[in-house]
PDB file of C-alpha atoms and ligand atoms in Angstrom:
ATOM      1  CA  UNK A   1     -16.821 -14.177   4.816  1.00 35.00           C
ATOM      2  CA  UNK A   2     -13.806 -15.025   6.585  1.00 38.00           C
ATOM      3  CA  UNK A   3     -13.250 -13.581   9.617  1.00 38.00           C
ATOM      4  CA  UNK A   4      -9.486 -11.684  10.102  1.00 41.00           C
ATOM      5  CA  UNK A   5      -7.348 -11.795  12.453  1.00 45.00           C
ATOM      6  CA  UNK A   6      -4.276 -14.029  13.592  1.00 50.00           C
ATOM      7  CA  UNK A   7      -6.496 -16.773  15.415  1.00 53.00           C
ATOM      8  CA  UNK A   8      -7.609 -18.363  11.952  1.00 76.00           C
ATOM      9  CA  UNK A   9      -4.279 -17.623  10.347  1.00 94.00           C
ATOM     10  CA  UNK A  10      -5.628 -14.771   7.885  1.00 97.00           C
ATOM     11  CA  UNK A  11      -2.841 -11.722   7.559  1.00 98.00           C
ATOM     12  CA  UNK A  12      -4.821  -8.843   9.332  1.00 98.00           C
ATOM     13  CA  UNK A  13      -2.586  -6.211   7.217  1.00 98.00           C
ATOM     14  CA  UNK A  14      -2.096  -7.000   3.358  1.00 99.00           C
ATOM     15  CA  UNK A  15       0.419  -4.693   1.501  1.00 99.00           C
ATOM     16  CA  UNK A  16       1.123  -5.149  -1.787  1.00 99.00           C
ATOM     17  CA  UNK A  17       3.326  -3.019  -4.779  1.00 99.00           C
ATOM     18  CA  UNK A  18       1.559  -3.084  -7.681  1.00 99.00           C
ATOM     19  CA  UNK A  19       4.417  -3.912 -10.301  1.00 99.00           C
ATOM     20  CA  UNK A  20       4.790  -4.812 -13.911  1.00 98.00           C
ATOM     21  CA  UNK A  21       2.384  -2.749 -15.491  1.00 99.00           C
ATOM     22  CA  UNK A  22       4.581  -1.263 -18.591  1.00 98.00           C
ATOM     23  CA  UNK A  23       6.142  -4.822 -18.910  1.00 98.00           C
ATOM     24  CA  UNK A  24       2.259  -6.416 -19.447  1.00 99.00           C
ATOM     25  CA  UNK A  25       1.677  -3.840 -21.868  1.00 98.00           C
ATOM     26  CA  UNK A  26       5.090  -3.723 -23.627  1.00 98.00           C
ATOM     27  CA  UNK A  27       4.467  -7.842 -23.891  1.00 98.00           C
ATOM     28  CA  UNK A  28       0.928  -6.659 -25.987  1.00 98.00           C
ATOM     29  CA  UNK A  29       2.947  -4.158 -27.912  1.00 98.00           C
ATOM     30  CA  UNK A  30       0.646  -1.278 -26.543  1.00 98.00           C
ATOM     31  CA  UNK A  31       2.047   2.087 -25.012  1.00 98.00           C
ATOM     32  CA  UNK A  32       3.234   1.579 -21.009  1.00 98.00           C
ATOM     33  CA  UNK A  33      -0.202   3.690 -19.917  1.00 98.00           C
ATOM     34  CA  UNK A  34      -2.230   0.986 -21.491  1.00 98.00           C
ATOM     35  CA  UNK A  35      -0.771  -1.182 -18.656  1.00 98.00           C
ATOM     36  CA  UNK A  36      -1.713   1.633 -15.987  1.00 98.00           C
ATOM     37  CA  UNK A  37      -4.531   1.853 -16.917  1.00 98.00           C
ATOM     38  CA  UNK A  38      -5.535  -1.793 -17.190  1.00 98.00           C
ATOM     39  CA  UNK A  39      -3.529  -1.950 -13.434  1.00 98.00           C
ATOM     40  CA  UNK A  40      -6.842  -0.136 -11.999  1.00 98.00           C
ATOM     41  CA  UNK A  41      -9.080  -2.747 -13.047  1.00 98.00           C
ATOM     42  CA  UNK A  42      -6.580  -4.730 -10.956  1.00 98.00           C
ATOM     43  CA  UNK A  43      -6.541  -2.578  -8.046  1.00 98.00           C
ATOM     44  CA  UNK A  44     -10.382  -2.187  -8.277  1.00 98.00           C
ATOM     45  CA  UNK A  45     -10.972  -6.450  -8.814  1.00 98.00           C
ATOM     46  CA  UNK A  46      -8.330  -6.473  -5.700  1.00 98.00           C
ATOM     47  CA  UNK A  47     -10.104  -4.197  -3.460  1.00 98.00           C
ATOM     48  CA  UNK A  48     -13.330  -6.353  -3.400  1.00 98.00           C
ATOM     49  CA  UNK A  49     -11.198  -9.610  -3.002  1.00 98.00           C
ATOM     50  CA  UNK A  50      -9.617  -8.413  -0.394  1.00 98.00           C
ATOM     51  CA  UNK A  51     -12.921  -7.251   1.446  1.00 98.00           C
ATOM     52  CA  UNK A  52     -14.826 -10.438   0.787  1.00 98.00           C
ATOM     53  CA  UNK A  53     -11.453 -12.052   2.813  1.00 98.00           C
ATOM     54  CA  UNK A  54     -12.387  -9.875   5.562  1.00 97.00           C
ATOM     55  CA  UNK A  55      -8.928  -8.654   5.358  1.00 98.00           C
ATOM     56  CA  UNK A  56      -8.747  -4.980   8.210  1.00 98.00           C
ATOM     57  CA  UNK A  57      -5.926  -3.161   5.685  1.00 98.00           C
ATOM     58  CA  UNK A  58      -5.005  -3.543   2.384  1.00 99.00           C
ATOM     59  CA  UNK A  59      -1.799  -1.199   1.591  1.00 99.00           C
ATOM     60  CA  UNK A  60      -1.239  -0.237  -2.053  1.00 98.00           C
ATOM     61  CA  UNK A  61       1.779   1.417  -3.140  1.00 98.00           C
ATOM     62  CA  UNK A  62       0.278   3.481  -6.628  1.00 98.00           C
ATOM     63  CA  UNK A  63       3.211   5.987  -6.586  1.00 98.00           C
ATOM     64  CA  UNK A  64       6.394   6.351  -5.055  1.00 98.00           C
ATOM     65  CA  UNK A  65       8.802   8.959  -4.190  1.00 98.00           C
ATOM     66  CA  UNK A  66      10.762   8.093  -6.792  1.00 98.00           C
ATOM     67  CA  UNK A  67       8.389   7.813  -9.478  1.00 98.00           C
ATOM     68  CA  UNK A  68       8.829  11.456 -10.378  1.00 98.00           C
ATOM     69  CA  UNK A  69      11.655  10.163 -12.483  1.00 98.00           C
ATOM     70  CA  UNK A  70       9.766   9.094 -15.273  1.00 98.00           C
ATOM     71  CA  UNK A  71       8.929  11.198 -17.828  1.00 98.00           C
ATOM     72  CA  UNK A  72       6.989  13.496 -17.549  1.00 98.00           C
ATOM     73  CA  UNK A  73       3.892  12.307 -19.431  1.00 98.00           C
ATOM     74  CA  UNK A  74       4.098   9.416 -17.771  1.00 98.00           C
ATOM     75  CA  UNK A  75       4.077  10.787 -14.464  1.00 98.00           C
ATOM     76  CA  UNK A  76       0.894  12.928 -15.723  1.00 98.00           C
ATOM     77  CA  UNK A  77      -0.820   9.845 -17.043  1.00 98.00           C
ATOM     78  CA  UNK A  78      -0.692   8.250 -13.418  1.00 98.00           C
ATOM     79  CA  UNK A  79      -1.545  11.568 -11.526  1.00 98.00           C
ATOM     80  CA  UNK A  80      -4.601  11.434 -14.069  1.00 98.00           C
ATOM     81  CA  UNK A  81      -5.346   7.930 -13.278  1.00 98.00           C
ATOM     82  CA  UNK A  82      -5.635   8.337  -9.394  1.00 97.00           C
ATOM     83  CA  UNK A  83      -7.465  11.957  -9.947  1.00 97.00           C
ATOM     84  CA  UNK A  84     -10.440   9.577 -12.015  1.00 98.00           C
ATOM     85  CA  UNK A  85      -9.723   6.840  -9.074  1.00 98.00           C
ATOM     86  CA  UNK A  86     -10.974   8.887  -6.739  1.00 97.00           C
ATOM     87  CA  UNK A  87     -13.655  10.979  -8.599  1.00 96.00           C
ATOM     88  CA  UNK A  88     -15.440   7.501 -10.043  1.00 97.00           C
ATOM     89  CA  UNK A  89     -14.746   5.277  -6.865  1.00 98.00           C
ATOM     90  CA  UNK A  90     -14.717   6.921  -3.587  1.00 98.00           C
ATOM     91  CA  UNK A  91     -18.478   7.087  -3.639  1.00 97.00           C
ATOM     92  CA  UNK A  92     -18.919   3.417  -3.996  1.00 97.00           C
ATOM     93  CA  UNK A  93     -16.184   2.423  -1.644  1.00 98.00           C
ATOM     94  CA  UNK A  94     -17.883   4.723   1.002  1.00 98.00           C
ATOM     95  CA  UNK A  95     -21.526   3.073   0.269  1.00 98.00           C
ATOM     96  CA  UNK A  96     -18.906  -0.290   1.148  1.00 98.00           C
ATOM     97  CA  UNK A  97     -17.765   1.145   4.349  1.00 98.00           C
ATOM     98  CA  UNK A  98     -14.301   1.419   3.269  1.00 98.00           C
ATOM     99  CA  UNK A  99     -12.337   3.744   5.306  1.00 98.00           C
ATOM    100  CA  UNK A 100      -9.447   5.345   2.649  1.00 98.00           C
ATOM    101  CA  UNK A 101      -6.310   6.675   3.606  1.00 98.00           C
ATOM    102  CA  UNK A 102      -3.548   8.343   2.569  1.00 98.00           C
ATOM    103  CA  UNK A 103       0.596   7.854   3.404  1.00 98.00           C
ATOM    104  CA  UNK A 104       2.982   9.539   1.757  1.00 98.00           C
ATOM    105  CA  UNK A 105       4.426  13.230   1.897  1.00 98.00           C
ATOM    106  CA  UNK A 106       1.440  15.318   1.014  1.00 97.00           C
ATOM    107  CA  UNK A 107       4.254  18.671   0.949  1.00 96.00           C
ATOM    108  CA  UNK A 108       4.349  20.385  -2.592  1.00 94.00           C
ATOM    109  CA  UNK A 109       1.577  18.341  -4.199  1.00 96.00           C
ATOM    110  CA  UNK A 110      -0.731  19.265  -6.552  1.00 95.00           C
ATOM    111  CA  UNK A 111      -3.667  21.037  -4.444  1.00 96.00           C
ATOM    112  CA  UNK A 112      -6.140  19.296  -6.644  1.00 95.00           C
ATOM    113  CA  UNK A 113      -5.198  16.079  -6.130  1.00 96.00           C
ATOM    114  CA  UNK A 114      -4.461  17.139  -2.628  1.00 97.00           C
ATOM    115  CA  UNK A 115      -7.914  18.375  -1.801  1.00 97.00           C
ATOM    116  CA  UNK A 116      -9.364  15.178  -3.152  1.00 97.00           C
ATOM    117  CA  UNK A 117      -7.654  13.065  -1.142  1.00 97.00           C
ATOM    118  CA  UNK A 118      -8.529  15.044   1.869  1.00 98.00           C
ATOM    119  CA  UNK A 119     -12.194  14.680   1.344  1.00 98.00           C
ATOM    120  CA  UNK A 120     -11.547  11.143   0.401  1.00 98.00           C
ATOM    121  CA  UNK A 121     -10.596  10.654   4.023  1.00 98.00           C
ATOM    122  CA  UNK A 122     -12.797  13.067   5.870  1.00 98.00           C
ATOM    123  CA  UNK A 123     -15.633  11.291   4.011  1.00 98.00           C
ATOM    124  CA  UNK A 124     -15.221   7.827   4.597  1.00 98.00           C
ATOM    125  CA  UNK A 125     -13.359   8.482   8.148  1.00 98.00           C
ATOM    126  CA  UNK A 126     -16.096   6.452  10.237  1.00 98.00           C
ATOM    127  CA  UNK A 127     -16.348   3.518   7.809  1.00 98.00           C
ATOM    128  CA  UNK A 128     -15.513   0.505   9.916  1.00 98.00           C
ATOM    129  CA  UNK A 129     -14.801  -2.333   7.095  1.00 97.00           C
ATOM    130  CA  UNK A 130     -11.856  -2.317   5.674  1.00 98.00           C
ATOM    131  CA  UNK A 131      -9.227   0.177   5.652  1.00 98.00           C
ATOM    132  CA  UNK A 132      -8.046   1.024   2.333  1.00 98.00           C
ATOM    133  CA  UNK A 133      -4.690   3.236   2.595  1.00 98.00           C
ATOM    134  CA  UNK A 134      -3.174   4.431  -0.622  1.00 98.00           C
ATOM    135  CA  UNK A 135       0.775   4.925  -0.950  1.00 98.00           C
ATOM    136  CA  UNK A 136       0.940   8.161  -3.095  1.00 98.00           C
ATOM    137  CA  UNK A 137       4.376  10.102  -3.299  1.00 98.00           C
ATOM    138  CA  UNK A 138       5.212   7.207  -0.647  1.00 98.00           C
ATOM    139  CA  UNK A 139       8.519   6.629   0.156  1.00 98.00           C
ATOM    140  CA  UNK A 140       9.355   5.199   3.363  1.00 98.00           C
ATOM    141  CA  UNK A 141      12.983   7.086   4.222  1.00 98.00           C
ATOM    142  CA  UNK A 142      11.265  10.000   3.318  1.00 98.00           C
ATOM    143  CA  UNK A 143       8.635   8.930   6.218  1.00 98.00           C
ATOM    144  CA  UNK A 144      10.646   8.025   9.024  1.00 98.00           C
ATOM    145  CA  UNK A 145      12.899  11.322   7.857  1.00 98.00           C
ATOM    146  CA  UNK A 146       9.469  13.496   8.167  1.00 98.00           C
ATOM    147  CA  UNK A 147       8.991  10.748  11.851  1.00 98.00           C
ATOM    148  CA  UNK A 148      12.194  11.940  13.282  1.00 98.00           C
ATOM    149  CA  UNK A 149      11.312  15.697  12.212  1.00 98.00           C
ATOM    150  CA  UNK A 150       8.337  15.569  14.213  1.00 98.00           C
ATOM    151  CA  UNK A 151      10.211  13.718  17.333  1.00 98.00           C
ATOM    152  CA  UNK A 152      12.950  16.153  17.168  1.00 98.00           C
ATOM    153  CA  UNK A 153      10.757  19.217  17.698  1.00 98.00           C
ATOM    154  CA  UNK A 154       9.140  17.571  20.296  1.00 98.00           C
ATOM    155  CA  UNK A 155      11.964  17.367  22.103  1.00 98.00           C
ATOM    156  CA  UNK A 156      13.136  20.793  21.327  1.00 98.00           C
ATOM    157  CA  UNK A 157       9.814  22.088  22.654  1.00 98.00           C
ATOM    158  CA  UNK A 158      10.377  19.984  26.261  1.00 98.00           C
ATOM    159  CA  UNK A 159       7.499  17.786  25.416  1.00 98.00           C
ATOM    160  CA  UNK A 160       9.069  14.112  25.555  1.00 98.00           C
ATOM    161  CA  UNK A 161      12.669  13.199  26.676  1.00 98.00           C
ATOM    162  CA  UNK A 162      15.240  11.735  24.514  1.00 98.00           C
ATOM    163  CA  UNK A 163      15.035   8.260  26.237  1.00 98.00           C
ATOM    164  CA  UNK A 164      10.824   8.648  26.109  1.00 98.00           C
ATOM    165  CA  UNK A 165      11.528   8.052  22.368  1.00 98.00           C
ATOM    166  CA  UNK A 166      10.298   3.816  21.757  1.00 98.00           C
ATOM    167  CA  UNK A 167       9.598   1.937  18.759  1.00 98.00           C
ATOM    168  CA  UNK A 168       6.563   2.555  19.474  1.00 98.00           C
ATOM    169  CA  UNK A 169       6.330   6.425  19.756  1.00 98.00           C
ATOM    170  CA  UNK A 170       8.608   6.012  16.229  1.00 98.00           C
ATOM    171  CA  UNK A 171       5.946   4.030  15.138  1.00 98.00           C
ATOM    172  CA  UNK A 172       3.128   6.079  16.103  1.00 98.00           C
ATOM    173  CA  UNK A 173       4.785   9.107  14.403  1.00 98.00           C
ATOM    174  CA  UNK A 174       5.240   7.301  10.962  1.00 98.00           C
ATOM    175  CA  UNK A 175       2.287   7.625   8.057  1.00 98.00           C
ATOM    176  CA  UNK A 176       0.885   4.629   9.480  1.00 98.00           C
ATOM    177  CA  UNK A 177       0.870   5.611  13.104  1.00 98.00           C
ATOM    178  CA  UNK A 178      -2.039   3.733  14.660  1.00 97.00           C
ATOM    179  CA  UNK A 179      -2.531   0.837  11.808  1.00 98.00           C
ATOM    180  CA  UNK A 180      -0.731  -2.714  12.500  1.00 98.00           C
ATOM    181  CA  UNK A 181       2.276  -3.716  10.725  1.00 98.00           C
ATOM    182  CA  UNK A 182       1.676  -5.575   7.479  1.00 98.00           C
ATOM    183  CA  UNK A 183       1.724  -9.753   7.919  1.00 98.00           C
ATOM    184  CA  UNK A 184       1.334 -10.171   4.282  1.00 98.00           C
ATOM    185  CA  UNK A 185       3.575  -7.892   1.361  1.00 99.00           C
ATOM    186  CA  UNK A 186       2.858  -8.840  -1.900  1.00 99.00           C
ATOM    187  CA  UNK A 187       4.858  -7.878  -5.253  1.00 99.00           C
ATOM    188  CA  UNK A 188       4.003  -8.706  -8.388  1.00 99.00           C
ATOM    189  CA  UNK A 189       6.003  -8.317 -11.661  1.00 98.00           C
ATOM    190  CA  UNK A 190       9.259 -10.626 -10.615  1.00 98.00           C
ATOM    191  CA  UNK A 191      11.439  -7.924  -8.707  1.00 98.00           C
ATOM    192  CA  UNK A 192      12.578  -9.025  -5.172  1.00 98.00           C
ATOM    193  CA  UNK A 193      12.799  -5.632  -3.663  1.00 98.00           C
ATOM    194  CA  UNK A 194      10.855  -3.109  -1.041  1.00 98.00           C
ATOM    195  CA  UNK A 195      11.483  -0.226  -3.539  1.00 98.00           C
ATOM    196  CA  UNK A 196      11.488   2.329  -0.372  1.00 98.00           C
ATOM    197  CA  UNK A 197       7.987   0.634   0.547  1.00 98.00           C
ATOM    198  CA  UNK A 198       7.634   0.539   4.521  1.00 99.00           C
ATOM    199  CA  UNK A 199      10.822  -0.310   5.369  1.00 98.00           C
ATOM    200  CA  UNK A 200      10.378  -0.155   9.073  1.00 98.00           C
ATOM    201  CA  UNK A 201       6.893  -1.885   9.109  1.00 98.00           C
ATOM    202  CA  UNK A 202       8.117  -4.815   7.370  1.00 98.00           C
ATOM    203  CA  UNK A 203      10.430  -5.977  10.149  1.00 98.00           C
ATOM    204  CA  UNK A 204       8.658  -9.141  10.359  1.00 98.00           C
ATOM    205  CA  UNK A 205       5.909  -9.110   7.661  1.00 98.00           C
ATOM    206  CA  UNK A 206       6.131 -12.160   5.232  1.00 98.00           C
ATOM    207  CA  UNK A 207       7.117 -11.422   1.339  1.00 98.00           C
ATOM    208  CA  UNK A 208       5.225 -13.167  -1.582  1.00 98.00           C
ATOM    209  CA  UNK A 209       7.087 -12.254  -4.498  1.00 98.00           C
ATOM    210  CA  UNK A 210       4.880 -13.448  -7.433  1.00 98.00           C
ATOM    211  CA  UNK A 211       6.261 -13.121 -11.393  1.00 98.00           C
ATOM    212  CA  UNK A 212       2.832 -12.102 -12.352  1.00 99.00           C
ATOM    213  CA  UNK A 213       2.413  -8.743 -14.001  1.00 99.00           C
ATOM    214  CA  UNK A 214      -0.180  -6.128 -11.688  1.00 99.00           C
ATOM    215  CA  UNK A 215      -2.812  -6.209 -14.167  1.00 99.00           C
ATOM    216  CA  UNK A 216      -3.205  -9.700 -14.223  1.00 98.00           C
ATOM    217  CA  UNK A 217      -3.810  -9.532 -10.441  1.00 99.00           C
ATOM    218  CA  UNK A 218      -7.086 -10.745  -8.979  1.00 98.00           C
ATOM    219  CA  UNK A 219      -8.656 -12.406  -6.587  1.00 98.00           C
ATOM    220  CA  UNK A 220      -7.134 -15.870  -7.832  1.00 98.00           C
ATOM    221  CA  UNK A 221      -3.715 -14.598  -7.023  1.00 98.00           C
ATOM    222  CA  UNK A 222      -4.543 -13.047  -4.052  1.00 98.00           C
ATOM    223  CA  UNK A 223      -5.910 -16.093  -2.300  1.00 98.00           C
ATOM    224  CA  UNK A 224      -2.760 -17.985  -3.264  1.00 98.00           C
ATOM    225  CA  UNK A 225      -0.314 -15.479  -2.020  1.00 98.00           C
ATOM    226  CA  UNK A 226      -2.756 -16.257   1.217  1.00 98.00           C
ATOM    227  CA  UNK A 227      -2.373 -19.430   1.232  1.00 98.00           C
ATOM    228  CA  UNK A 228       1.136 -19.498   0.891  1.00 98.00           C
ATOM    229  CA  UNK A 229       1.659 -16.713   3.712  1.00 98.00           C
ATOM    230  CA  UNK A 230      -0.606 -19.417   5.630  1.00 98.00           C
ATOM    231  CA  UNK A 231       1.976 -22.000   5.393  1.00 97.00           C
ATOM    232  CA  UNK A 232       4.550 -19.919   6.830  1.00 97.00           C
ATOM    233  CA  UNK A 233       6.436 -20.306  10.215  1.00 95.00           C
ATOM    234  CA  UNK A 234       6.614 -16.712  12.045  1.00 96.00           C
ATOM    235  CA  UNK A 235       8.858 -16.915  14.548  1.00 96.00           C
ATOM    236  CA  UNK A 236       9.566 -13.699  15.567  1.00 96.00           C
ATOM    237  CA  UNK A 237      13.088 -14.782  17.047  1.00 96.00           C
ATOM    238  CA  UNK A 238      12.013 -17.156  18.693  1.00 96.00           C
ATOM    239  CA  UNK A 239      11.163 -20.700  18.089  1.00 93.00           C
ATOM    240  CA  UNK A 240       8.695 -22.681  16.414  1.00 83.00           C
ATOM    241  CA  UNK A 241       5.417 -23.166  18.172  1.00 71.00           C
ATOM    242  CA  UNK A 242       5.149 -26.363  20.475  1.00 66.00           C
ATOM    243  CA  UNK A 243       2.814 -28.606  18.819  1.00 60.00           C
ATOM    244  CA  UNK A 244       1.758 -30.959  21.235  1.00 51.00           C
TER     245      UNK A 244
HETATM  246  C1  IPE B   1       3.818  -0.255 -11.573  1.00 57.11           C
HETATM  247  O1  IPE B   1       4.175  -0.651 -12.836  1.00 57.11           O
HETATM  248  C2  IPE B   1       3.130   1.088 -11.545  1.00 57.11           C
HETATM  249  C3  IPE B   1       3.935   2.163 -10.958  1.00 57.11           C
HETATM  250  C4  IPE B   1       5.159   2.058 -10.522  1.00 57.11           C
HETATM  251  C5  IPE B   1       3.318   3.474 -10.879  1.00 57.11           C
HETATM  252  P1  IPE B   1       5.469  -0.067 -13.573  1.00 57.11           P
HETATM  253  O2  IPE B   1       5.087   1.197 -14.260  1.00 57.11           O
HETATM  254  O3  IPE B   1       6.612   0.053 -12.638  1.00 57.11           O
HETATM  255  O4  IPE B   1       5.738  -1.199 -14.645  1.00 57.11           O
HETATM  256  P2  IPE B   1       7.123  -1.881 -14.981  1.00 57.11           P
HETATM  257  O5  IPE B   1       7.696  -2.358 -13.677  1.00 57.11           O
HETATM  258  O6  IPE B   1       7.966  -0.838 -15.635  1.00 57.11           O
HETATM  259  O7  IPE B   1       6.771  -3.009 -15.892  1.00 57.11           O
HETATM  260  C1  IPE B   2       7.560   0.383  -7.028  1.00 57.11           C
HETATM  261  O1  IPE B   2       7.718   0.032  -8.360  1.00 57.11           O
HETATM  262  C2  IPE B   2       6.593   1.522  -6.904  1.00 57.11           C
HETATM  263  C3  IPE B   2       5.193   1.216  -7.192  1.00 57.11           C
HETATM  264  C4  IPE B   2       4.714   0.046  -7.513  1.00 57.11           C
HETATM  265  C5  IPE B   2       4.281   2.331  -7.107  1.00 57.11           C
HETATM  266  P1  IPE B   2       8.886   0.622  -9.282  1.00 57.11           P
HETATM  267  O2  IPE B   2       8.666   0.067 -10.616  1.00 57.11           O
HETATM  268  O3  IPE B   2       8.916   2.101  -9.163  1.00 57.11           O
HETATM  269  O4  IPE B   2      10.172   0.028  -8.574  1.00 57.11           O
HETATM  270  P2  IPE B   2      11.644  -0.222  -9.156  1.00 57.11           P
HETATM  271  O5  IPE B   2      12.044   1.023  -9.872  1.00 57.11           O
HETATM  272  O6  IPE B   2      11.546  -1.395 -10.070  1.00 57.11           O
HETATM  273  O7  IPE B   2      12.464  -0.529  -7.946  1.00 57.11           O
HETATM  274 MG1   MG B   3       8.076  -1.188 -12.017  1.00 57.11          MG
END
């Protein structure tokens, strides 16, 4: 196993939005939740390629904000999918110690799925491998709205000053409060766009766009998105690194 962290170049932090899943099916003239469903043997193949990488976070966005668009079936179909997610593969990602997490608004959800996710967490809280955080109802001005929320009524209430507020305390209020920013976000499926995906945590996080549909995904694709965030410059404003 590889060991993470910045020293040997690996992204700590992988993010990635699972695209292109009606697209690969509508290619093999099956129905779009053909696609879904073959995009969990993707996320599942991903989760373990990650972990062998020794990579800390892997971020997957499964469901955004904005997702409630889609009809209405469809939108069952993927509550469905994440519901048998959890029931079939908590238990082994626990025996894994994988730590899962949830971001997204968690207000006005089913209390099913809701409860599920809770003991999802609460179960595998301790787990010190990776950290497995799952974007559900994510959407990232929603976050930073329900992040300034929170700030606001602190302020109300006397607790912190205006000018107390940092990017850090914004940070630390976010979803993600506590986890580091991604290095690597990954998209598959062609489209060169955050979709509302962690738009404040990707201020300087590196973007593999790949053309690949998500349930073609594995661990193939995942070390060359790697490799190619490897070969990348991060300057961070400033300039490059002196080589001699
Ligand atoms: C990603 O695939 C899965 C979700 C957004 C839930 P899509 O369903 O967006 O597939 P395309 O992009 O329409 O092909
Ligand atoms: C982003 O994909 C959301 C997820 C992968 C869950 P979409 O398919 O919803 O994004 P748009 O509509 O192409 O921007
Ligand atoms: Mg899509």
């Amino acid at each position: 196993m590889i060991p993470s962290g910045p020293s040997n170049g690996m992204p700590r932090h992988v993010a990635i939005i699972m695209d292109g899943n009606g697209r690969w099916a509508s290619q093999r003239g099956k129905p779009r939740s053909w696609g879904h469903r073959q995009g969990v043997e993707a996320l599942r193949r991903t989760v373990r390629a990650a972990g062998d990488l020794g990579i800390e976070v892997l971020t997957l966005y499964s469901f955004s904000s904005e997702n409630w668009s889609r009809p209405e079936a469809e939108v069952r179909f993927l509550l469905e999918l994440l519901r048998r997610f959890i029931r079939t593969d908590v238990a082994d990602l626990h025996k894994n110690n994988v730590r899962i997490m949830m971001i997204g608004g968690r207000e006005g959800l089913d209390p099913g799925i809701l409860s599920m996710m809770e003991e999802a967490e609460s179960l595998t809280r301790d787990n010190t491998a990776m950290k497995l955080v799952i974007a559900f109802n994510y959407g990232s001005r929603q976050e930073l709205t329900r992040a300034v929320q929170a700030i606001a009524r602190k302020v109300a209430e006397g607790k912190i000053q205006p000018v107390d507020i940092t990017p850090t305390v914004i940070s630390n209020h976010l979803d993600t409060g506590g986890l580091p920013d991604p290095d690597l976000l990954i998209r598959t499926g062609g489209e060169q766009r955050l979709s509302n995906y962690l738009l404040w945590q990707c201020a300087y996080t590196e973007f593999v766009f790949i053309p690949e549909y998500w349930p073609d995904f594995d661990a193939a694709l995942l070390s060359r998105s790697i490799q190619e965030y490897r070969e990348r410059d991060r300057r961070y404003g400033g300039i490059k690194a002196q080589t001699a």
